[in-house]
Amino acid sequence: MTRLVLKFGGTSMGSPQRIAHSASIVAAEAARGNQVAVVVSAMSGETDRYLGHATSLGGGLGEIETDTVLAAGEQAAAALMALALKQLGLKARSILAWQLPIEVDGVPGSARITGIDGEVLESLLADGVIPVVAGYQGVDAQGRLVTLGRGGTDLSAAAIAAAIGAECDIYTDVDGVFTTDPRIEPAATRLARISHDEMLELAAMGAKVLQTRSVEYAKAKGVAMRVKSSFAAPGASAGTQVLSESALAERRVVSGIAYARAQARIAVPGIEDSASGPGGVFAALAGAGVHVDMIVQGRARSGGSNLEFSVEGRDLRAALQALAGHEGLSSEVGLAKVSVVGTGLRGRADVARTLYGVLEAEAIEVRMLATSEIKISALVNEDALERAVRALHAAYRLDTAVYS
Ligand code: ADP
Ligand code: ASP
Ligand code: MG
């Protein structure tokens, strides 16, 4: 008997019909003799709808009352899934974060899970009852509901799997992790397996098929994780396995292309080399909670440094406020980031050359570049993004690759 946590995302919970179909997948896993627990997201669109209401009343992300509003979507979804399972003749019970509890720490809107008490789940499982846990939330030290960041139900699922020693199947609207977003490049190929590190990098670079912290959690706790489609018949999705690198037999140079829209660029010219110089700029941004992504620093002709860096578009206003007073401060929106990810990029000197060459042939200007051990990212104009993704996908032959 295998213990499984089955997670269903927003589109898999998108309507009573979709919930009923997702419930039939749960029923099929139970019928195969597996012991199953379910973790659910809000019905698609609900979190944004609630966020809109909260924002219109002055509560943005990061406000504790907003979190109580947002958590409502998953609470309703858990009960709806429990109803759907009961309709199939199964025993099921919805569980809210405080009923376990799922303990969290940190700021509203991006809390971290610090502990999960598995006792309630264990006793339900022992009684043959399927627990259906509301994702995306936990309770803080004051006993208040706090959410885990957008896409956070993936993290809830990984953490619950770790707490009860289960494997974790993430059901979504695509048949696994692809070489790039199949909505942008229909020729994208499904990866039967991917290493934690590659998946982490793809997720961190924008591939929202798995939330970054859920992969980190699964890697740290050794949770076996798979991505599957809830749109297939029960048992029919081939999916993707997320594994440790050592468990991967094949070695490929590039695994995938990720992208992130709505990036912004900020330029701060002529910064003097003093304690409050470039370091002071980044200290001010960190103080405002702004995450800086790519950075380019050059010498200014007049002495001192010119700084250019990218931030998420939604952080631009806070960034400009934090830097107010810097002479010559300028910014630009309408940018996007495209990233090539693969463990085979390690130590390869020709990676930047290939990327530049491909984008140059497409007449796409590289505005900024950043590399890490297993990825290379370029900042480009957002209107050229999809073309950049497809050109890089073709250049690395990801459409013809056979990944078994
Ligand atoms: P859920 O609501 O189930 O959590 P998400 O919308 O968060 O689903 O994630 C699934 C989506 O991720 C897909 O519909 C797809 O458009 C997108 N995606 C981006 N990159 C990839 C990729 N490399 N492989 C598969 N899907 C991807
Ligand atoms: N409902 C939340 C969101 O839309 C969490 C999730 O779906 O994982 O981000
Ligand atoms: Mg998601």
mmCIF file with all atom_site columns, N, CA, C and O and ligand atoms in Angstrom, residues 7-12 41-42 44 151 153-154 170-184 188-189 191 199 202 206-211 227-228 230 255-259, ligand 1:
data_model
loop_
_atom_site.group_PDB
_atom_site.id
_atom_site.type_symbol
_atom_site.label_atom_id
_atom_site.label_alt_id
_atom_site.label_comp_id
_atom_site.label_asym_id
_atom_site.label_entity_id
_atom_site.label_seq_id
_atom_site.pdbx_PDB_ins_code
_atom_site.Cartn_x
_atom_site.Cartn_y
_atom_site.Cartn_z
_atom_site.occupancy
_atom_site.B_iso_or_equiv
_atom_site.pdbx_formal_charge
_atom_site.auth_seq_id
_atom_site.auth_comp_id
_atom_site.auth_asym_id
_atom_site.auth_atom_id
_atom_site.pdbx_PDB_model_num
ATOM   1   N N   . LYS A 1 7   ? -2.807  16.494 -5.000  1.00 0.00 ? 7   LYS A N   1
ATOM   2   C CA  . LYS A 1 7   ? -3.117  17.932 -4.961  1.00 0.00 ? 7   LYS A CA  1
ATOM   3   C C   . LYS A 1 7   ? -3.812  18.336 -6.256  1.00 0.00 ? 7   LYS A C   1
ATOM   4   O O   . LYS A 1 7   ? -3.353  17.997 -7.349  1.00 0.00 ? 7   LYS A O   1
ATOM   5   N N   . PHE A 1 8   ? -4.907  19.068 -6.141  1.00 0.00 ? 8   PHE A N   1
ATOM   6   C CA  . PHE A 1 8   ? -5.615  19.556 -7.320  1.00 0.00 ? 8   PHE A CA  1
ATOM   7   C C   . PHE A 1 8   ? -5.579  21.073 -7.342  1.00 0.00 ? 8   PHE A C   1
ATOM   8   O O   . PHE A 1 8   ? -5.983  21.730 -6.384  1.00 0.00 ? 8   PHE A O   1
ATOM   9   N N   . GLY A 1 9   ? -5.076  21.625 -8.460  1.00 0.00 ? 9   GLY A N   1
ATOM   10  C CA  . GLY A 1 9   ? -4.943  23.070 -8.610  1.00 0.00 ? 9   GLY A CA  1
ATOM   11  C C   . GLY A 1 9   ? -6.248  23.721 -9.057  1.00 0.00 ? 9   GLY A C   1
ATOM   12  O O   . GLY A 1 9   ? -7.275  23.043 -9.246  1.00 0.00 ? 9   GLY A O   1
ATOM   13  N N   . GLY A 1 10  ? -6.193  25.038 -9.251  1.00 0.00 ? 10  GLY A N   1
ATOM   14  C CA  . GLY A 1 10  ? -7.390  25.831 -9.523  1.00 0.00 ? 10  GLY A CA  1
ATOM   15  C C   . GLY A 1 10  ? -8.227  25.352 -10.705 1.00 0.00 ? 10  GLY A C   1
ATOM   16  O O   . GLY A 1 10  ? -9.457  25.244 -10.591 1.00 0.00 ? 10  GLY A O   1
ATOM   17  N N   . THR A 1 11  ? -7.577  25.035 -11.836 1.00 0.00 ? 11  THR A N   1
ATOM   18  C CA  . THR A 1 11  ? -8.380  24.612 -12.991 1.00 0.00 ? 11  THR A CA  1
ATOM   19  C C   . THR A 1 11  ? -8.972  23.223 -12.757 1.00 0.00 ? 11  THR A C   1
ATOM   20  O O   . THR A 1 11  ? -10.067 22.924 -13.227 1.00 0.00 ? 11  THR A O   1
ATOM   21  N N   . SER A 1 12  ? -8.262  22.388 -11.996 1.00 0.00 ? 12  SER A N   1
ATOM   22  C CA  . SER A 1 12  ? -8.774  21.040 -11.684 1.00 0.00 ? 12  SER A CA  1
ATOM   23  C C   . SER A 1 12  ? -9.967  21.120 -10.730 1.00 0.00 ? 12  SER A C   1
ATOM   24  O O   . SER A 1 12  ? -10.683 20.144 -10.535 1.00 0.00 ? 12  SER A O   1
ATOM   25  N N   . SER A 1 41  ? -6.629  23.520 -4.101  1.00 0.00 ? 41  SER A N   1
ATOM   26  C CA  . SER A 1 41  ? -6.587  24.962 -4.341  1.00 0.00 ? 41  SER A CA  1
ATOM   27  C C   . SER A 1 41  ? -8.009  25.479 -4.434  1.00 0.00 ? 41  SER A C   1
ATOM   28  O O   . SER A 1 41  ? -8.957  24.703 -4.620  1.00 0.00 ? 41  SER A O   1
ATOM   29  N N   . ALA A 1 42  ? -8.144  26.793 -4.397  1.00 0.00 ? 42  ALA A N   1
ATOM   30  C CA  . ALA A 1 42  ? -9.438  27.435 -4.652  1.00 0.00 ? 42  ALA A CA  1
ATOM   31  C C   . ALA A 1 42  ? -9.848  27.200 -6.102  1.00 0.00 ? 42  ALA A C   1
ATOM   32  O O   . ALA A 1 42  ? -8.997  26.963 -6.966  1.00 0.00 ? 42  ALA A O   1
ATOM   33  N N   . SER A 1 44  ? -10.548 28.052 -9.797  1.00 0.00 ? 44  SER A N   1
ATOM   34  C CA  . SER A 1 44  ? -9.745  29.041 -10.535 1.00 0.00 ? 44  SER A CA  1
ATOM   35  C C   . SER A 1 44  ? -10.465 30.394 -10.588 1.00 0.00 ? 44  SER A C   1
ATOM   36  O O   . SER A 1 44  ? -11.678 30.452 -10.764 1.00 0.00 ? 44  SER A O   1
ATOM   37  N N   . GLY A 1 151 ? 0.190   30.343 -5.605  1.00 0.00 ? 151 GLY A N   1
ATOM   38  C CA  . GLY A 1 151 ? 0.614   28.997 -6.000  1.00 0.00 ? 151 GLY A CA  1
ATOM   39  C C   . GLY A 1 151 ? 0.961   28.124 -4.808  1.00 0.00 ? 151 GLY A C   1
ATOM   40  O O   . GLY A 1 151 ? 1.465   27.009 -4.966  1.00 0.00 ? 151 GLY A O   1
ATOM   41  N N   . THR A 1 153 ? -0.514  26.223 -2.720  1.00 0.00 ? 153 THR A N   1
ATOM   42  C CA  . THR A 1 153 ? -1.079  24.906 -2.413  1.00 0.00 ? 153 THR A CA  1
ATOM   43  C C   . THR A 1 153 ? -0.102  23.784 -2.787  1.00 0.00 ? 153 THR A C   1
ATOM   44  O O   . THR A 1 153 ? -0.120  22.714 -2.182  1.00 0.00 ? 153 THR A O   1
ATOM   45  N N   . ASP A 1 154 ? 0.770   24.036 -3.752  1.00 0.00 ? 154 ASP A N   1
ATOM   46  C CA  . ASP A 1 154 ? 1.819   23.039 -4.064  1.00 0.00 ? 154 ASP A CA  1
ATOM   47  C C   . ASP A 1 154 ? 2.669   22.806 -2.817  1.00 0.00 ? 154 ASP A C   1
ATOM   48  O O   . ASP A 1 154 ? 3.040   21.670 -2.498  1.00 0.00 ? 154 ASP A O   1
ATOM   49  N N   . ILE A 1 170 ? 0.972   16.125 -7.957  1.00 0.00 ? 170 ILE A N   1
ATOM   50  C CA  . ILE A 1 170 ? 0.408   17.452 -8.197  1.00 0.00 ? 170 ILE A CA  1
ATOM   51  C C   . ILE A 1 170 ? -0.408  17.377 -9.492  1.00 0.00 ? 170 ILE A C   1
ATOM   52  O O   . ILE A 1 170 ? 0.162   17.229 -10.576 1.00 0.00 ? 170 ILE A O   1
ATOM   53  N N   . TYR A 1 171 ? -1.722  17.450 -9.376  1.00 0.00 ? 171 TYR A N   1
ATOM   54  C CA  . TYR A 1 171 ? -2.584  17.403 -10.564 1.00 0.00 ? 171 TYR A CA  1
ATOM   55  C C   . TYR A 1 171 ? -2.878  18.825 -11.049 1.00 0.00 ? 171 TYR A C   1
ATOM   56  O O   . TYR A 1 171 ? -3.299  19.680 -10.272 1.00 0.00 ? 171 TYR A O   1
ATOM   57  N N   . THR A 1 172 ? -2.640  19.049 -12.362 1.00 0.00 ? 172 THR A N   1
ATOM   58  C CA  . THR A 1 172 ? -2.842  20.374 -12.927 1.00 0.00 ? 172 THR A CA  1
ATOM   59  C C   . THR A 1 172 ? -3.506  20.257 -14.305 1.00 0.00 ? 172 THR A C   1
ATOM   60  O O   . THR A 1 172 ? -4.095  19.203 -14.614 1.00 0.00 ? 172 THR A O   1
ATOM   61  N N   . ASP A 1 173 ? -3.389  21.302 -15.131 1.00 0.00 ? 173 ASP A N   1
ATOM   62  C CA  . ASP A 1 173 ? -4.092  21.282 -16.414 1.00 0.00 ? 173 ASP A CA  1
ATOM   63  C C   . ASP A 1 173 ? -3.188  20.933 -17.595 1.00 0.00 ? 173 ASP A C   1
ATOM   64  O O   . ASP A 1 173 ? -3.583  21.077 -18.737 1.00 0.00 ? 173 ASP A O   1
ATOM   65  N N   . VAL A 1 174 ? -1.949  20.526 -17.336 1.00 0.00 ? 174 VAL A N   1
ATOM   66  C CA  . VAL A 1 174 ? -1.055  20.038 -18.391 1.00 0.00 ? 174 VAL A CA  1
ATOM   67  C C   . VAL A 1 174 ? -0.497  18.687 -17.924 1.00 0.00 ? 174 VAL A C   1
ATOM   68  O O   . VAL A 1 174 ? -0.482  18.410 -16.729 1.00 0.00 ? 174 VAL A O   1
ATOM   69  N N   . ASP A 1 175 ? -0.023  17.896 -18.898 1.00 0.00 ? 175 ASP A N   1
ATOM   70  C CA  . ASP A 1 175 ? 0.365   16.523 -18.575 1.00 0.00 ? 175 ASP A CA  1
ATOM   71  C C   . ASP A 1 175 ? 1.793   16.427 -18.032 1.00 0.00 ? 175 ASP A C   1
ATOM   72  O O   . ASP A 1 175 ? 2.566   15.562 -18.456 1.00 0.00 ? 175 ASP A O   1
ATOM   73  N N   . GLY A 1 176 ? 2.181   17.347 -17.167 1.00 0.00 ? 176 GLY A N   1
ATOM   74  C CA  . GLY A 1 176 ? 3.513   17.268 -16.567 1.00 0.00 ? 176 GLY A CA  1
ATOM   75  C C   . GLY A 1 176 ? 4.316   18.526 -16.820 1.00 0.00 ? 176 GLY A C   1
ATOM   76  O O   . GLY A 1 176 ? 3.776   19.561 -17.234 1.00 0.00 ? 176 GLY A O   1
ATOM   77  N N   . VAL A 1 177 ? 5.629   18.415 -16.595 1.00 0.00 ? 177 VAL A N   1
ATOM   78  C CA  . VAL A 1 177 ? 6.536   19.537 -16.830 1.00 0.00 ? 177 VAL A CA  1
ATOM   79  C C   . VAL A 1 177 ? 7.044   19.398 -18.271 1.00 0.00 ? 177 VAL A C   1
ATOM   80  O O   . VAL A 1 177 ? 7.521   18.334 -18.666 1.00 0.00 ? 177 VAL A O   1
ATOM   81  N N   . PHE A 1 178 ? 6.945   20.452 -19.034 1.00 0.00 ? 178 PHE A N   1
ATOM   82  C CA  . PHE A 1 178 ? 7.346   20.442 -20.438 1.00 0.00 ? 178 PHE A CA  1
ATOM   83  C C   . PHE A 1 178 ? 8.644   21.237 -20.616 1.00 0.00 ? 178 PHE A C   1
ATOM   84  O O   . PHE A 1 178 ? 9.075   21.962 -19.710 1.00 0.00 ? 178 PHE A O   1
ATOM   85  N N   . THR A 1 179 ? 9.235   21.100 -21.809 1.00 0.00 ? 179 THR A N   1
ATOM   86  C CA  . THR A 1 179 ? 10.483  21.803 -22.102 1.00 0.00 ? 179 THR A CA  1
ATOM   87  C C   . THR A 1 179 ? 10.291  23.320 -22.109 1.00 0.00 ? 179 THR A C   1
ATOM   88  O O   . THR A 1 179 ? 11.257  24.057 -21.961 1.00 0.00 ? 179 THR A O   1
ATOM   89  N N   . THR A 1 180 ? 9.054   23.763 -22.321 1.00 0.00 ? 180 THR A N   1
ATOM   90  C CA  . THR A 1 180 ? 8.668   25.142 -22.021 1.00 0.00 ? 180 THR A CA  1
ATOM   91  C C   . THR A 1 180 ? 7.163   25.165 -21.876 1.00 0.00 ? 180 THR A C   1
ATOM   92  O O   . THR A 1 180 ? 6.501   24.125 -22.049 1.00 0.00 ? 180 THR A O   1
ATOM   93  N N   . ASP A 1 181 ? 6.594   26.308 -21.562 1.00 0.00 ? 181 ASP A N   1
ATOM   94  C CA  . ASP A 1 181 ? 5.147   26.393 -21.397 1.00 0.00 ? 181 ASP A CA  1
ATOM   95  C C   . ASP A 1 181 ? 4.461   25.984 -22.704 1.00 0.00 ? 181 ASP A C   1
ATOM   96  O O   . ASP A 1 181 ? 4.599   26.675 -23.717 1.00 0.00 ? 181 ASP A O   1
ATOM   97  N N   . PRO A 1 182 ? 3.721   24.874 -22.691 1.00 0.00 ? 182 PRO A N   1
ATOM   98  C CA  . PRO A 1 182 ? 3.089   24.424 -23.942 1.00 0.00 ? 182 PRO A CA  1
ATOM   99  C C   . PRO A 1 182 ? 2.064   25.422 -24.485 1.00 0.00 ? 182 PRO A C   1
ATOM   100 O O   . PRO A 1 182 ? 1.682   25.328 -25.645 1.00 0.00 ? 182 PRO A O   1
ATOM   101 N N   . ARG A 1 183 ? 1.671   26.388 -23.668 1.00 0.00 ? 183 ARG A N   1
ATOM   102 C CA  . ARG A 1 183 ? 0.741   27.405 -24.181 1.00 0.00 ? 183 ARG A CA  1
ATOM   103 C C   . ARG A 1 183 ? 1.460   28.403 -25.087 1.00 0.00 ? 183 ARG A C   1
ATOM   104 O O   . ARG A 1 183 ? 0.833   29.079 -25.894 1.00 0.00 ? 183 ARG A O   1
ATOM   105 N N   . ILE A 1 184 ? 2.791   28.498 -24.956 1.00 0.00 ? 184 ILE A N   1
ATOM   106 C CA  . ILE A 1 184 ? 3.549   29.402 -25.818 1.00 0.00 ? 184 ILE A CA  1
ATOM   107 C C   . ILE A 1 184 ? 4.167   28.642 -26.979 1.00 0.00 ? 184 ILE A C   1
ATOM   108 O O   . ILE A 1 184 ? 4.240   29.145 -28.098 1.00 0.00 ? 184 ILE A O   1
ATOM   109 N N   . ALA A 1 188 ? 6.452   21.996 -27.490 1.00 0.00 ? 188 ALA A N   1
ATOM   110 C CA  . ALA A 1 188 ? 7.174   21.638 -26.255 1.00 0.00 ? 188 ALA A CA  1
ATOM   111 C C   . ALA A 1 188 ? 6.977   20.150 -25.960 1.00 0.00 ? 188 ALA A C   1
ATOM   112 O O   . ALA A 1 188 ? 5.918   19.591 -26.235 1.00 0.00 ? 188 ALA A O   1
ATOM   113 N N   . THR A 1 189 ? 8.034   19.528 -25.423 1.00 0.00 ? 189 THR A N   1
ATOM   114 C CA  . THR A 1 189 ? 7.962   18.085 -25.129 1.00 0.00 ? 189 THR A CA  1
ATOM   115 C C   . THR A 1 189 ? 7.822   17.873 -23.626 1.00 0.00 ? 189 THR A C   1
ATOM   116 O O   . THR A 1 189 ? 8.427   18.599 -22.834 1.00 0.00 ? 189 THR A O   1
ATOM   117 N N   . LEU A 1 191 ? 8.708   16.293 -20.193 1.00 0.00 ? 191 LEU A N   1
ATOM   118 C CA  . LEU A 1 191 ? 9.892   15.669 -19.591 1.00 0.00 ? 191 LEU A CA  1
ATOM   119 C C   . LEU A 1 191 ? 9.398   14.563 -18.670 1.00 0.00 ? 191 LEU A C   1
ATOM   120 O O   . LEU A 1 191 ? 8.658   14.833 -17.715 1.00 0.00 ? 191 LEU A O   1
ATOM   121 N N   . MET A 1 199 ? 14.220  21.715 -11.810 1.00 0.00 ? 199 MET A N   1
ATOM   122 C CA  . MET A 1 199 ? 12.839  22.149 -11.580 1.00 0.00 ? 199 MET A CA  1
ATOM   123 C C   . MET A 1 199 ? 12.810  23.412 -10.731 1.00 0.00 ? 199 MET A C   1
ATOM   124 O O   . MET A 1 199 ? 12.029  24.332 -10.993 1.00 0.00 ? 199 MET A O   1
ATOM   125 N N   . LEU A 1 202 ? 13.793  26.280 -13.010 1.00 0.00 ? 202 LEU A N   1
ATOM   126 C CA  . LEU A 1 202 ? 12.693  26.609 -13.931 1.00 0.00 ? 202 LEU A CA  1
ATOM   127 C C   . LEU A 1 202 ? 11.581  27.346 -13.186 1.00 0.00 ? 202 LEU A C   1
ATOM   128 O O   . LEU A 1 202 ? 11.063  28.359 -13.654 1.00 0.00 ? 202 LEU A O   1
ATOM   129 N N   . GLY A 1 206 ? 10.181  31.391 -13.389 1.00 0.00 ? 206 GLY A N   1
ATOM   130 C CA  . GLY A 1 206 ? 8.833   31.753 -13.824 1.00 0.00 ? 206 GLY A CA  1
ATOM   131 C C   . GLY A 1 206 ? 7.915   30.631 -14.265 1.00 0.00 ? 206 GLY A C   1
ATOM   132 O O   . GLY A 1 206 ? 6.731   30.861 -14.471 1.00 0.00 ? 206 GLY A O   1
ATOM   133 N N   . ALA A 1 207 ? 8.435   29.390 -14.418 1.00 0.00 ? 207 ALA A N   1
ATOM   134 C CA  . ALA A 1 207 ? 7.561   28.290 -14.869 1.00 0.00 ? 207 ALA A CA  1
ATOM   135 C C   . ALA A 1 207 ? 6.611   27.934 -13.736 1.00 0.00 ? 207 ALA A C   1
ATOM   136 O O   . ALA A 1 207 ? 6.999   27.297 -12.768 1.00 0.00 ? 207 ALA A O   1
ATOM   137 N N   . LYS A 1 208 ? 5.360   28.371 -13.847 1.00 0.00 ? 208 LYS A N   1
ATOM   138 C CA  . LYS A 1 208 ? 4.521   28.277 -12.647 1.00 0.00 ? 208 LYS A CA  1
ATOM   139 C C   . LYS A 1 208 ? 3.883   26.906 -12.456 1.00 0.00 ? 208 LYS A C   1
ATOM   140 O O   . LYS A 1 208 ? 3.072   26.740 -11.547 1.00 0.00 ? 208 LYS A O   1
ATOM   141 N N   . VAL A 1 209 ? 4.271   25.934 -13.265 1.00 0.00 ? 209 VAL A N   1
ATOM   142 C CA  . VAL A 1 209 ? 3.689   24.593 -13.126 1.00 0.00 ? 209 VAL A CA  1
ATOM   143 C C   . VAL A 1 209 ? 3.922   24.020 -11.723 1.00 0.00 ? 209 VAL A C   1
ATOM   144 O O   . VAL A 1 209 ? 3.088   23.294 -11.195 1.00 0.00 ? 209 VAL A O   1
ATOM   145 N N   . LEU A 1 210 ? 5.031   24.363 -11.078 1.00 0.00 ? 210 LEU A N   1
ATOM   146 C CA  . LEU A 1 210 ? 5.242   24.035 -9.661  1.00 0.00 ? 210 LEU A CA  1
ATOM   147 C C   . LEU A 1 210 ? 5.730   25.293 -8.951  1.00 0.00 ? 210 LEU A C   1
ATOM   148 O O   . LEU A 1 210 ? 6.549   26.038 -9.493  1.00 0.00 ? 210 LEU A O   1
ATOM   149 N N   . GLN A 1 211 ? 5.255   25.500 -7.737  1.00 0.00 ? 211 GLN A N   1
ATOM   150 C CA  . GLN A 1 211 ? 5.704   26.658 -6.960  1.00 0.00 ? 211 GLN A CA  1
ATOM   151 C C   . GLN A 1 211 ? 7.119   26.379 -6.435  1.00 0.00 ? 211 GLN A C   1
ATOM   152 O O   . GLN A 1 211 ? 7.409   25.255 -5.992  1.00 0.00 ? 211 GLN A O   1
ATOM   153 N N   . VAL A 1 227 ? 4.137   15.424 -11.340 1.00 0.00 ? 227 VAL A N   1
ATOM   154 C CA  . VAL A 1 227 ? 3.159   16.378 -11.884 1.00 0.00 ? 227 VAL A CA  1
ATOM   155 C C   . VAL A 1 227 ? 2.327   15.624 -12.907 1.00 0.00 ? 227 VAL A C   1
ATOM   156 O O   . VAL A 1 227 ? 2.888   14.958 -13.794 1.00 0.00 ? 227 VAL A O   1
ATOM   157 N N   . LYS A 1 228 ? 0.998   15.694 -12.799 1.00 0.00 ? 228 LYS A N   1
ATOM   158 C CA  . LYS A 1 228 ? 0.120   14.953 -13.712 1.00 0.00 ? 228 LYS A CA  1
ATOM   159 C C   . LYS A 1 228 ? -1.057  15.817 -14.129 1.00 0.00 ? 228 LYS A C   1
ATOM   160 O O   . LYS A 1 228 ? -1.342  16.836 -13.501 1.00 0.00 ? 228 LYS A O   1
ATOM   161 N N   . SER A 1 230 ? -5.069  16.450 -14.511 1.00 0.00 ? 230 SER A N   1
ATOM   162 C CA  . SER A 1 230 ? -6.375  16.011 -14.006 1.00 0.00 ? 230 SER A CA  1
ATOM   163 C C   . SER A 1 230 ? -7.392  16.009 -15.140 1.00 0.00 ? 230 SER A C   1
ATOM   164 O O   . SER A 1 230 ? -8.559  15.723 -14.924 1.00 0.00 ? 230 SER A O   1
ATOM   165 N N   . SER A 1 255 ? 17.314  21.580 -20.226 1.00 0.00 ? 255 SER A N   1
ATOM   166 C CA  . SER A 1 255 ? 16.048  20.898 -19.929 1.00 0.00 ? 255 SER A CA  1
ATOM   167 C C   . SER A 1 255 ? 14.856  21.723 -20.340 1.00 0.00 ? 255 SER A C   1
ATOM   168 O O   . SER A 1 255 ? 13.821  21.184 -20.704 1.00 0.00 ? 255 SER A O   1
ATOM   169 N N   . GLY A 1 256 ? 14.981  23.028 -20.227 1.00 0.00 ? 256 GLY A N   1
ATOM   170 C CA  . GLY A 1 256 ? 13.798  23.816 -20.533 1.00 0.00 ? 256 GLY A CA  1
ATOM   171 C C   . GLY A 1 256 ? 14.056  25.301 -20.596 1.00 0.00 ? 256 GLY A C   1
ATOM   172 O O   . GLY A 1 256 ? 15.128  25.796 -20.248 1.00 0.00 ? 256 GLY A O   1
ATOM   173 N N   . ILE A 1 257 ? 13.023  25.990 -21.079 1.00 0.00 ? 257 ILE A N   1
ATOM   174 C CA  . ILE A 1 257 ? 13.056  27.448 -21.200 1.00 0.00 ? 257 ILE A CA  1
ATOM   175 C C   . ILE A 1 257 ? 11.915  27.999 -20.340 1.00 0.00 ? 257 ILE A C   1
ATOM   176 O O   . ILE A 1 257 ? 10.769  27.567 -20.498 1.00 0.00 ? 257 ILE A O   1
ATOM   177 N N   . ALA A 1 258 ? 12.247  28.916 -19.445 1.00 0.00 ? 258 ALA A N   1
ATOM   178 C CA  . ALA A 1 258 ? 11.210  29.531 -18.606 1.00 0.00 ? 258 ALA A CA  1
ATOM   179 C C   . ALA A 1 258 ? 11.135  31.018 -18.937 1.00 0.00 ? 258 ALA A C   1
ATOM   180 O O   . ALA A 1 258 ? 12.050  31.579 -19.545 1.00 0.00 ? 258 ALA A O   1
ATOM   181 N N   . TYR A 1 259 ? 10.034  31.634 -18.518 1.00 0.00 ? 259 TYR A N   1
ATOM   182 C CA  . TYR A 1 259 ? 9.925   33.069 -18.770 1.00 0.00 ? 259 TYR A CA  1
ATOM   183 C C   . TYR A 1 259 ? 9.160   33.739 -17.644 1.00 0.00 ? 259 TYR A C   1
ATOM   184 O O   . TYR A 1 259 ? 8.392   33.094 -16.925 1.00 0.00 ? 259 TYR A O   1
HETATM 185 P P1  . ADP B 2 .   ? -2.612  24.941 -11.037 1.00 0.00 ? 1   ADP B P1  1
HETATM 186 O O1  . ADP B 2 .   ? -3.791  25.846 -11.021 1.00 0.00 ? 1   ADP B O1  1
HETATM 187 O O2  . ADP B 2 .   ? -2.981  23.512 -11.291 1.00 0.00 ? 1   ADP B O2  1
HETATM 188 O O3  . ADP B 2 .   ? -1.708  25.111 -9.855  1.00 0.00 ? 1   ADP B O3  1
HETATM 189 P P2  . ADP B 2 .   ? -0.802  26.547 -12.656 1.00 0.00 ? 1   ADP B P2  1
HETATM 190 O O4  . ADP B 2 .   ? -1.511  27.483 -13.572 1.00 0.00 ? 1   ADP B O4  1
HETATM 191 O O5  . ADP B 2 .   ? -0.228  27.088 -11.408 1.00 0.00 ? 1   ADP B O5  1
HETATM 192 O O6  . ADP B 2 .   ? -1.794  25.333 -12.348 1.00 0.00 ? 1   ADP B O6  1
HETATM 193 O O7  . ADP B 2 .   ? 0.379   25.795 -13.451 1.00 0.00 ? 1   ADP B O7  1
HETATM 194 C C1  . ADP B 2 .   ? 0.088   25.104 -14.661 1.00 0.00 ? 1   ADP B C1  1
HETATM 195 C C2  . ADP B 2 .   ? 0.462   25.994 -15.851 1.00 0.00 ? 1   ADP B C2  1
HETATM 196 O O8  . ADP B 2 .   ? 1.863   26.217 -15.855 1.00 0.00 ? 1   ADP B O8  1
HETATM 197 C C3  . ADP B 2 .   ? 0.190   25.374 -17.194 1.00 0.00 ? 1   ADP B C3  1
HETATM 198 O O9  . ADP B 2 .   ? -1.137  25.595 -17.610 1.00 0.00 ? 1   ADP B O9  1
HETATM 199 C C4  . ADP B 2 .   ? 1.213   26.048 -18.113 1.00 0.00 ? 1   ADP B C4  1
HETATM 200 O O10 . ADP B 2 .   ? 0.632   27.085 -18.881 1.00 0.00 ? 1   ADP B O10 1
HETATM 201 C C5  . ADP B 2 .   ? 2.220   26.687 -17.147 1.00 0.00 ? 1   ADP B C5  1
HETATM 202 N N1  . ADP B 2 .   ? 3.621   26.323 -17.426 1.00 0.00 ? 1   ADP B N1  1
HETATM 203 C C6  . ADP B 2 .   ? 4.643   27.209 -17.488 1.00 0.00 ? 1   ADP B C6  1
HETATM 204 N N2  . ADP B 2 .   ? 5.781   26.582 -17.776 1.00 0.00 ? 1   ADP B N2  1
HETATM 205 C C7  . ADP B 2 .   ? 5.503   25.274 -17.894 1.00 0.00 ? 1   ADP B C7  1
HETATM 206 C C8  . ADP B 2 .   ? 6.296   24.115 -18.185 1.00 0.00 ? 1   ADP B C8  1
HETATM 207 N N3  . ADP B 2 .   ? 7.620   24.192 -18.393 1.00 0.00 ? 1   ADP B N3  1
HETATM 208 N N4  . ADP B 2 .   ? 5.675   22.913 -18.220 1.00 0.00 ? 1   ADP B N4  1
HETATM 209 C C9  . ADP B 2 .   ? 4.344   22.823 -18.009 1.00 0.00 ? 1   ADP B C9  1
HETATM 210 N N5  . ADP B 2 .   ? 3.539   23.877 -17.747 1.00 0.00 ? 1   ADP B N5  1
HETATM 211 C C10 . ADP B 2 .   ? 4.100   25.103 -17.683 1.00 0.00 ? 1   ADP B C10 1
#
